[in-house]
Structures are given as C-alpha cells and as structure tokens.
Coordinates of N, CA and C in Angstrom, one line a residue:
X45 N 15.6 2.5 -15.4 CA 14.8 1.5 -16.1 C 15.6 0.6 -17.0
X46 N 15.6 -0.6 -16.8 CA 16.4 -1.5 -17.6 C 15.8 -1.7 -19.0
X47 N 16.7 -1.6 -20.0 CA 16.3 -1.9 -21.3 C 15.2 -1.0 -21.9
X48 N 15.0 0.1 -21.2 CA 14.0 1.1 -21.7 C 14.7 2.3 -22.3
X49 N 14.2 2.8 -23.3 CA 14.7 4.1 -23.9 C 14.0 5.2 -23.1
X50 N 14.7 6.0 -22.3 CA 14.0 7.1 -21.6 C 14.0 8.3 -22.5
X51 N 12.9 8.9 -22.7 CA 12.8 10.1 -23.5 C 12.7 11.3 -22.7
X52 N 13.0 12.4 -23.3 CA 12.9 13.7 -22.5 C 11.5 14.0 -22.2
X53 N 11.2 14.5 -21.1 CA 9.8 14.9 -20.7 C 9.9 16.1 -19.8
X54 N 8.7 16.7 -19.5 CA 8.7 17.8 -18.7 C 8.8 17.4 -17.3
X55 N 9.0 18.3 -16.4 CA 9.1 18.1 -14.9 C 7.7 17.4 -14.4
X56 N 7.8 16.7 -13.4 CA 6.6 16.1 -12.8 C 5.6 17.2 -12.4
X57 N 4.4 17.0 -12.8 CA 3.4 18.0 -12.5 C 3.1 18.0 -11.0
X58 N 2.5 19.1 -10.5 CA 2.2 19.2 -9.1 C 1.2 18.1 -8.6
X59 N 0.3 17.8 -9.5 CA -0.6 16.6 -9.2 C -1.2 16.2 -10.5
X60 N -1.6 14.9 -10.5 CA -2.2 14.4 -11.7 C -3.5 15.2 -12.2
X61 N -3.7 15.2 -13.5 CA -4.9 16.0 -14.0 C -5.8 15.0 -14.7
X62 N -7.0 15.0 -14.3 CA -8.0 14.0 -14.9 C -8.3 14.3 -16.4
X63 N -7.9 15.5 -16.9 CA -8.2 15.8 -18.3 C -7.0 15.5 -19.2
X64 N -5.9 15.2 -18.7 CA -4.7 14.8 -19.5 C -5.1 13.5 -20.3
X65 N -4.5 13.4 -21.4 CA -4.7 12.3 -22.3 C -3.5 11.4 -22.4
X66 N -3.7 10.1 -22.3 CA -2.6 9.1 -22.4 C -2.7 8.4 -23.7
X67 N -1.6 8.6 -24.5 CA -1.4 8.0 -25.8 C -0.6 6.8 -25.7
X68 N -0.9 5.7 -26.4 CA -0.2 4.5 -26.3 C -0.1 3.8 -27.6
X69 N 1.0 3.2 -27.8 CA 1.2 2.4 -29.1 C 2.1 1.2 -28.7
X70 N 1.7 0.1 -29.4 CA 2.5 -1.2 -29.2 C 2.8 -1.7 -30.6
X71 N 4.0 -2.3 -30.7 CA 4.3 -3.1 -31.8 C 4.3 -4.6 -31.4
X72 N 3.7 -5.4 -32.3 CA 3.5 -6.8 -31.9 C 4.1 -7.7 -33.0
X73 N 4.2 -9.0 -32.7 CA 4.7 -9.9 -33.7 C 3.7 -10.3 -34.8
X74 N 2.5 -9.9 -34.6 CA 1.4 -10.1 -35.5 C 0.1 -9.5 -35.0
X75 N -1.0 -9.9 -35.5 CA -2.3 -9.2 -35.2 C -3.2 -10.1 -34.3
X76 N -2.8 -11.3 -33.9 CA -3.6 -12.2 -33.2 C -3.2 -12.2 -31.7
X77 N -4.0 -11.6 -30.8 CA -3.5 -11.6 -29.4 C -3.5 -13.0 -28.8
X78 N -4.1 -14.0 -29.3 CA -4.0 -15.3 -28.8 C -2.7 -16.0 -29.1
X79 N -2.0 -15.6 -30.2 CA -0.8 -16.3 -30.7 C 0.4 -15.4 -30.8
X80 N 0.2 -14.1 -30.9 CA 1.3 -13.1 -31.1 C 1.6 -12.4 -29.8
X81 N 2.7 -11.7 -29.8 CA 3.2 -11.1 -28.5 C 3.6 -9.6 -28.8
X82 N 3.6 -8.9 -27.7 CA 4.0 -7.5 -27.6 C 5.5 -7.5 -27.7
X83 N 6.1 -6.6 -28.6 CA 7.5 -6.5 -28.7 C 8.0 -5.1 -28.4
X84 N 7.1 -4.1 -28.4 CA 7.4 -2.7 -28.0 C 6.2 -2.0 -27.5
X85 N 6.4 -1.1 -26.5 CA 5.3 -0.3 -26.0 C 5.9 1.0 -25.6
X86 N 5.1 2.1 -25.8 CA 5.5 3.4 -25.4 C 4.2 4.2 -25.1
X87 N 4.4 5.2 -24.3 CA 3.3 6.2 -23.9 C 3.7 7.6 -24.0
X88 N 2.8 8.5 -24.2 CA 3.0 9.9 -24.2 C 1.8 10.5 -23.5
X89 N 2.0 11.5 -22.7 CA 0.9 12.2 -22.1 C 0.8 13.6 -22.7
X90 N -0.5 14.0 -23.1 CA -0.7 15.3 -23.6 C -1.7 16.0 -22.7
X91 N -1.8 17.3 -22.8 CA -2.9 18.0 -22.1 C -4.2 17.9 -23.1
X92 N -5.3 18.4 -22.7 CA -6.5 18.3 -23.5 C -6.4 19.0 -24.9
X93 N -5.4 19.9 -25.0 CA -5.2 20.6 -26.2 C -4.2 20.0 -27.2
X94 N -3.8 18.8 -26.8 CA -2.8 17.9 -27.5 C -1.4 18.4 -27.5
X95 N -1.1 19.2 -26.5 CA 0.3 19.6 -26.3 C 1.0 18.5 -25.5
X96 N 2.2 18.0 -25.9 CA 2.9 17.0 -25.2 C 3.4 17.5 -23.9
X97 N 3.0 16.8 -22.8 CA 3.5 17.1 -21.5 C 4.7 16.2 -21.2
X98 N 4.6 14.9 -21.5 CA 5.7 14.1 -21.2 C 5.7 12.9 -22.1
X99 N 6.9 12.4 -22.5 CA 7.1 11.2 -23.2 C 7.6 10.2 -22.2
X100 N 6.9 9.0 -22.1 CA 7.2 8.0 -21.2 C 8.4 7.2 -21.7
X101 N 8.8 6.2 -20.9 CA 9.8 5.3 -21.4 C 9.3 4.4 -22.5
X102 N 10.2 4.0 -23.4 CA 9.9 3.1 -24.5 C 10.5 1.8 -24.2
X103 N 9.7 0.8 -24.1 CA 10.2 -0.6 -23.8 C 10.2 -1.5 -25.0
X104 N 11.4 -2.1 -25.2 CA 11.5 -3.3 -26.1 C 11.2 -4.5 -25.2
X105 N 10.3 -5.3 -25.5 CA 9.9 -6.4 -24.6 C 10.6 -7.7 -25.2
X106 N 11.4 -8.3 -24.3 CA 12.0 -9.5 -24.8 C 11.1 -10.6 -25.2
X107 N 11.4 -11.2 -26.3 CA 10.6 -12.4 -26.7 C 11.7 -13.5 -27.2
X108 N 11.3 -14.7 -27.2 CA 12.2 -15.7 -27.6 C 12.5 -15.7 -29.1
X109 N 13.6 -16.3 -29.5 CA 13.9 -16.5 -30.9 C 12.8 -17.2 -31.6
X110 N 12.2 -18.2 -30.9 CA 11.1 -19.0 -31.5 C 9.9 -18.1 -31.8
X111 N 9.6 -17.3 -30.9 CA 8.5 -16.4 -31.0 C 8.7 -15.4 -32.2
X112 N 9.9 -14.9 -32.3 CA 10.3 -13.9 -33.3 C 10.3 -14.6 -34.7
X113 N 10.7 -15.9 -34.7 CA 10.8 -16.6 -36.0 C 9.4 -16.9 -36.6
X114 N 8.4 -16.8 -35.8 CA 7.0 -17.1 -36.3 C 6.4 -15.9 -36.9
X115 N 7.1 -14.8 -36.9 CA 6.5 -13.5 -37.5 C 6.4 -13.7 -39.0
X116 N 5.4 -13.1 -39.6 CA 5.3 -13.2 -41.1 C 6.4 -12.3 -41.7
X117 N 6.5 -12.3 -43.0 CA 7.5 -11.5 -43.7 C 7.4 -10.1 -43.5
X118 N 6.1 -9.5 -43.5 CA 5.9 -8.1 -43.3 C 6.5 -7.7 -42.0
X119 N 6.1 -8.4 -40.9 CA 6.7 -8.0 -39.5 C 8.2 -8.2 -39.5
X120 N 8.7 -9.3 -40.0 CA 10.2 -9.4 -40.0 C 10.9 -8.3 -40.7
X121 N 10.3 -7.9 -41.9 CA 10.9 -6.9 -42.7 C 10.8 -5.5 -42.0
X122 N 9.6 -5.2 -41.5 CA 9.4 -3.9 -40.9 C 10.2 -3.7 -39.6
X123 N 10.1 -4.7 -38.7 CA 10.7 -4.6 -37.4 C 12.2 -4.9 -37.5
X124 N 12.7 -5.6 -38.5 CA 14.1 -5.7 -38.8 C 14.7 -4.4 -39.3
X125 N 14.0 -3.7 -40.2 CA 14.5 -2.5 -40.8 C 14.6 -1.4 -39.7
X126 N 13.6 -1.4 -38.8 CA 13.6 -0.4 -37.7 C 14.6 -0.6 -36.6
X127 N 15.2 -1.9 -36.6 CA 16.1 -2.2 -35.5 C 15.4 -2.8 -34.3
X128 N 14.0 -2.9 -34.4 CA 13.3 -3.4 -33.2 C 13.6 -4.8 -32.9
X129 N 13.8 -5.7 -33.9 CA 14.0 -7.1 -33.6 C 15.3 -7.2 -32.8
X130 N 16.4 -6.5 -33.2 CA 17.6 -6.6 -32.4 C 17.4 -6.0 -31.0
X131 N 16.6 -5.0 -30.8 CA 16.4 -4.5 -29.5 C 15.6 -5.4 -28.6
X132 N 14.7 -6.1 -29.2 CA 13.9 -7.2 -28.5 C 14.8 -8.3 -28.1
X133 N 15.7 -8.7 -29.0 CA 16.6 -9.8 -28.6 C 17.6 -9.5 -27.5
X134 N 18.0 -8.2 -27.5 CA 18.9 -7.7 -26.5 C 18.2 -7.4 -25.2
X135 N 16.9 -7.1 -25.2 CA 16.2 -6.7 -24.0 C 16.1 -7.9 -23.0
X136 N 16.0 -7.5 -21.7 CA 15.7 -8.4 -20.6 C 14.3 -8.1 -20.0
X137 N 13.6 -7.0 -20.5 CA 12.4 -6.6 -19.9 C 11.2 -7.5 -20.3
X138 N 10.4 -7.9 -19.3 CA 9.2 -8.7 -19.5 C 8.0 -7.8 -19.7
X139 N 6.9 -8.3 -20.1 CA 5.7 -7.5 -20.2 C 5.3 -7.0 -18.8
X140 N 5.4 -7.9 -17.8 CA 5.1 -7.5 -16.4 C 6.0 -6.3 -15.9
X141 N 7.3 -6.3 -16.2 CA 8.1 -5.3 -15.8 C 7.8 -3.9 -16.4
X142 N 7.5 -4.0 -17.8 CA 7.2 -2.8 -18.5 C 5.8 -2.2 -18.0
X143 N 4.9 -3.1 -17.7 CA 3.6 -2.8 -17.2 C 3.7 -2.0 -15.9
X144 N 4.5 -2.5 -15.0 CA 4.7 -1.9 -13.7 C 5.3 -0.5 -13.8
X145 N 6.3 -0.4 -14.6 CA 7.0 0.9 -14.8 C 6.1 1.9 -15.5
X146 N 5.4 1.5 -16.5 CA 4.5 2.4 -17.2 C 3.4 3.0 -16.3
X147 N 2.8 2.1 -15.5 CA 1.8 2.5 -14.6 C 2.4 3.6 -13.6
X148 N 3.5 3.3 -13.1 CA 4.2 4.3 -12.1 C 4.4 5.6 -12.8
X149 N 4.8 5.6 -14.1 CA 5.0 6.8 -14.9 C 3.7 7.5 -15.0
X150 N 2.7 6.8 -15.5 CA 1.4 7.5 -15.8 C 0.7 8.1 -14.6
X151 N 0.8 7.5 -13.4 CA 0.2 8.0 -12.2 C 0.7 9.4 -11.9
X152 N 1.9 9.8 -12.4 CA 2.4 11.1 -12.1 C 1.5 12.2 -12.8
X153 N 0.8 11.7 -13.9 CA 0.2 12.7 -14.8 C -1.3 12.6 -14.9
X154 N -1.9 11.4 -14.6 CA -3.3 11.3 -14.7 C -3.8 10.3 -13.7
X155 N -4.9 10.5 -13.1 CA -5.4 9.5 -12.1 C -5.9 8.3 -12.8
X156 N -5.9 7.2 -12.0 CA -6.4 5.9 -12.5 C -7.9 6.0 -13.1
X157 N -8.1 5.4 -14.2 CA -9.4 5.3 -14.8 C -10.0 6.6 -15.3
X158 N -9.1 7.6 -15.6 CA -9.6 8.9 -16.1 C -9.3 9.1 -17.6
X159 N -8.2 8.7 -18.1 CA -7.9 9.0 -19.5 C -8.4 7.8 -20.3
X160 N -9.1 8.2 -21.4 CA -9.4 7.2 -22.4 C -8.0 6.7 -23.0
X161 N -8.0 5.5 -23.6 CA -6.8 5.1 -24.3 C -6.8 5.7 -25.7
X162 N -5.7 6.5 -25.9 CA -5.6 7.3 -27.2 C -4.6 6.7 -28.1
X163 N -5.0 6.8 -29.4 CA -4.0 6.3 -30.4 C -4.8 6.0 -31.7
X164 N -4.1 5.3 -32.6 CA -4.7 4.9 -33.9 C -5.0 3.4 -33.8
X165 N -6.2 3.0 -34.2 CA -6.6 1.6 -34.1 C -6.3 1.0 -32.8
X166 N -6.6 1.8 -31.8 CA -6.2 1.5 -30.4 C -6.9 0.2 -29.8
X167 N -8.0 -0.2 -30.4 CA -8.6 -1.4 -29.9 C -7.7 -2.6 -30.1
X168 N -6.9 -2.6 -31.1 CA -5.9 -3.7 -31.3 C -4.9 -3.7 -30.1
X169 N -4.4 -2.6 -29.8 CA -3.5 -2.5 -28.7 C -4.2 -3.0 -27.4
X170 N -5.4 -2.5 -27.2 CA -6.1 -2.9 -26.0 C -6.4 -4.4 -25.9
X171 N -6.6 -5.1 -27.0 CA -6.8 -6.5 -27.0 C -5.5 -7.2 -26.5
X172 N -4.4 -6.7 -27.0 CA -3.1 -7.3 -26.6 C -2.8 -7.0 -25.1
X173 N -3.1 -5.8 -24.7 CA -2.9 -5.4 -23.3 C -3.8 -6.2 -22.4
X174 N -5.0 -6.4 -22.7 CA -5.9 -7.2 -21.8 C -5.3 -8.6 -21.6
X175 N -4.5 -9.1 -22.5 CA -4.0 -10.4 -22.3 C -2.5 -10.3 -21.7
X176 N -1.7 -9.4 -22.2 CA -0.3 -9.3 -21.7 C 0.0 -8.3 -20.7
X177 N -0.8 -7.3 -20.5 CA -0.6 -6.2 -19.5 C -1.9 -5.8 -18.9
X178 N -2.7 -6.7 -18.3 CA -4.0 -6.4 -17.8 C -4.1 -5.3 -16.8
X179 N -3.1 -5.1 -16.0 CA -3.1 -4.0 -15.0 C -3.0 -2.7 -15.7
X180 N -2.2 -2.6 -16.7 CA -2.1 -1.4 -17.5 C -3.4 -1.1 -18.3
X181 N -4.0 -2.1 -18.8 CA -5.3 -1.9 -19.5 C -6.3 -1.4 -18.5
X182 N -6.3 -1.9 -17.3 CA -7.3 -1.5 -16.3 C -7.0 0.0 -15.8
X183 N -5.8 0.5 -16.0 CA -5.5 1.8 -15.6 C -6.3 2.9 -16.4
X184 N -6.6 2.5 -17.7 CA -7.3 3.4 -18.6 C -8.8 3.4 -18.3
X185 N -9.5 4.5 -18.7 CA -10.9 4.5 -18.7 C -11.4 3.5 -19.8
X186 N -12.6 3.1 -19.7 CA -13.1 2.1 -20.7 C -13.3 2.6 -22.1
X187 N -13.3 4.0 -22.2 CA -13.5 4.6 -23.5 C -12.2 4.7 -24.2
X188 N -12.3 4.9 -25.5 CA -11.1 5.0 -26.4 C -11.2 6.3 -27.1
X189 N -10.1 7.0 -27.4 CA -10.0 8.1 -28.3 C -9.2 7.6 -29.5
X190 N -9.9 7.1 -30.5 CA -9.3 6.4 -31.7 C -9.2 7.4 -32.8
X191 N -8.0 7.8 -33.2 CA -7.9 8.7 -34.3 C -8.4 8.1 -35.6
X192 N -8.3 6.8 -35.7 CA -8.7 6.1 -36.9 C -10.2 6.3 -37.2
X193 N -11.0 6.6 -36.2 CA -12.4 6.8 -36.4 C -12.5 8.1 -37.3
X194 N -11.8 9.1 -36.9 CA -11.9 10.4 -37.7 C -11.3 10.2 -39.1
X195 N -10.3 9.4 -39.2 CA -9.7 9.1 -40.5 C -10.8 8.5 -41.4
X196 N -11.5 7.5 -40.9 CA -12.5 6.8 -41.7 C -13.7 7.8 -42.0
X197 N -14.1 8.6 -41.1 CA -15.2 9.6 -41.4 C -14.7 10.6 -42.4
X198 N -13.5 11.0 -42.3 CA -13.0 12.0 -43.2 C -12.9 11.4 -44.6
X199 N -12.5 10.2 -44.8 CA -12.5 9.5 -46.1 C -13.9 9.5 -46.7
X200 N -14.9 9.4 -45.9 CA -16.2 9.2 -46.4 C -16.9 10.6 -46.6
X201 N -16.7 11.5 -45.7 CA -17.4 12.8 -45.7 C -16.7 13.9 -46.3
X202 N -15.4 13.9 -46.3 CA -14.5 15.0 -46.8 C -13.3 14.4 -47.5
X203 N -13.5 13.5 -48.5 CA -12.3 12.8 -49.1 C -11.2 13.7 -49.5
X204 N -11.5 14.9 -49.9 CA -10.5 15.8 -50.3 C -9.5 16.2 -49.2
X205 N -9.9 16.1 -48.0 CA -9.1 16.3 -46.8 C -8.3 15.1 -46.4
X206 N -8.8 13.9 -46.7 CA -8.2 12.7 -46.2 C -6.7 12.5 -46.7
X207 N -6.4 13.0 -47.9 CA -5.0 12.9 -48.3 C -4.1 14.0 -47.8
X208 N -4.6 14.9 -47.0 CA -3.8 16.0 -46.5 C -2.8 15.7 -45.4
X209 N -3.0 14.5 -44.8 CA -2.1 14.1 -43.7 C -1.4 12.9 -44.2
X210 N -0.1 13.0 -44.3 CA 0.8 11.9 -44.8 C 1.5 11.2 -43.6
X211 N 1.4 9.9 -43.5 CA 2.1 9.2 -42.5 C 3.4 8.8 -42.9
X212 N 4.4 8.7 -42.0 CA 5.8 8.3 -42.3 C 5.9 6.8 -42.2
X213 N 5.0 6.1 -41.6 CA 5.1 4.6 -41.5 C 6.3 4.1 -40.9
X214 N 6.8 4.7 -39.8 CA 8.0 4.2 -39.2 C 7.8 2.9 -38.4
X215 N 6.6 2.7 -37.9 CA 6.2 1.5 -37.2 C 7.2 1.2 -36.0
X216 N 7.4 2.3 -35.2 CA 8.0 2.2 -33.9 C 7.0 2.8 -33.0
X217 N 6.9 2.4 -31.8 CA 5.8 2.8 -30.9 C 5.8 4.3 -30.6
X218 N 6.9 4.9 -30.3 CA 6.9 6.3 -30.0 C 6.7 7.2 -31.3
X219 N 7.3 6.8 -32.4 CA 7.0 7.5 -33.6 C 5.6 7.5 -34.0
X220 N 4.9 6.3 -33.8 CA 3.5 6.1 -34.2 C 2.6 7.0 -33.2
X221 N 3.0 7.1 -32.0 CA 2.2 7.9 -31.1 C 2.3 9.4 -31.5
X222 N 3.5 9.9 -31.7 CA 3.6 11.3 -32.1 C 2.9 11.6 -33.4
X223 N 2.9 10.6 -34.3 CA 2.2 10.8 -35.6 C 0.7 10.8 -35.3
X224 N 0.2 10.0 -34.4 CA -1.2 10.0 -34.1 C -1.7 11.3 -33.5
X225 N -0.9 11.9 -32.6 CA -1.2 13.2 -32.1 C -1.2 14.2 -33.2
X226 N -0.3 14.2 -34.0 CA -0.2 15.2 -35.2 C -1.4 15.0 -36.1
X227 N -1.8 13.8 -36.3 CA -2.9 13.4 -37.2 C -4.2 14.0 -36.5
X228 N -4.4 13.8 -35.2 CA -5.6 14.4 -34.6 C -5.6 15.9 -34.6
X229 N -4.4 16.5 -34.5 CA -4.3 18.0 -34.7 C -4.8 18.4 -36.1
X230 N -4.4 17.6 -37.0 CA -4.8 17.9 -38.5 C -6.3 17.8 -38.6
X231 N -6.9 16.8 -38.1 CA -8.4 16.7 -38.2 C -9.1 17.8 -37.4
X232 N -8.5 18.1 -36.2 CA -9.1 19.2 -35.4 C -9.1 20.5 -36.2
X233 N -8.0 20.8 -36.9 CA -7.9 22.0 -37.7 C -8.7 22.1 -39.0
X234 N -8.8 20.9 -39.6 CA -9.3 20.9 -41.0 C -10.7 20.2 -41.1
X235 N -11.0 19.4 -40.2 CA -12.2 18.5 -40.4 C -13.3 18.8 -39.3
X236 N -12.9 19.0 -38.1 CA -13.9 19.2 -37.0 C -14.2 20.7 -36.9
X237 N -15.4 21.1 -36.8 CA -15.8 22.5 -36.7 C -15.9 22.8 -35.2
X238 N -15.0 23.5 -34.7 CA -15.0 24.0 -33.3 C -15.6 25.3 -33.1

C-alpha cells in the first residue's frame, strides 16, 4: 500500500462476521465538507466486546499546498505538531485510492452494510465521506455508534463520571480511534448498567 502506514493486525478471519464493529476516524483541513478536505483516514475492527481484531492501514491523503494553506491556525498548529501536514505533502495517495484499499481491508472482517460507523462525533466523518469517499460511506450500515452520545448523556445524568475519562488529544486518526474504543469501554464499565 503506497503511502499508507500499515499497522499490526491479527490474521485474516475465516470469514467476515456481521457483528464485528468498524471504527473510523478522519482528520480534515477544517469542518466544512463543502470546502475542506480529508487529510488522514484510519480504521480499526473490533469484536462486539470491543476487543481489537485488526488495525487497518492509516492513509495520509495528498492535498495541494493551496488547500493546506487555507487551514485555520488551529488545524495548522495541530496537524503541524503531529507531523500530519508533512505526511500529507509527501503522500501520493488520493481519496479514491484510500477508499478502495480500505474497503478491500474491511471486507475481510465484516460484510457490506452490517457494521454501524463507530467513533466519536462520527456524523462529521460521515459527511466528509459522503462527499470524498462515497463507496466507503456506502459500505457501512446507515446507523452510527457514536461514543459522543454517551459522553453527552454522562455529562448530564452522571456528571461525576464524565471527568473520569481523560483524552490525550493527539488528533491523529488511529490514536483517536483507539481512544474512542477505550472511552466506550469506560462508559460500559461505569455508566451503562449491563
């Protein structure tokens, strides 16, 4: 995979499992899908109990200097500090190439249209995906498993628990996914009565 960071994952499963969960995160040049662009995307597959089965490739998506120059100061600072801007400039991967490789990876672990899109504030990623990676967006079930919903409910119903999970705020796609999985584990243990 060109310009992708391949992460370690488990061996290919015997067959895809419809109950596996696909976690996704993107970094973008801003928050407006009509004007901003995807600059990084990663996926992780877990089983229903939130155990990581496989980490997919992490793609830095090439964008022009003109596009990167339009970023606001927060994005320039955050993505500059993480090294993402340099990775984006060095990358030759397009949104279409990343989309194709991510779908091929995911098909090994979950059937088409079975996994909800999992993550934090995942509707934002879905909006960008609908524009920039529509085939990948269509691979997911129409439902979302959004950890930020539990975060907001916890803040309102059990505020004493809300401060118990601390984010590292790395703002890289893979780190954000792993953090979202850990955050859902926290809410499952401390907030949701099973």
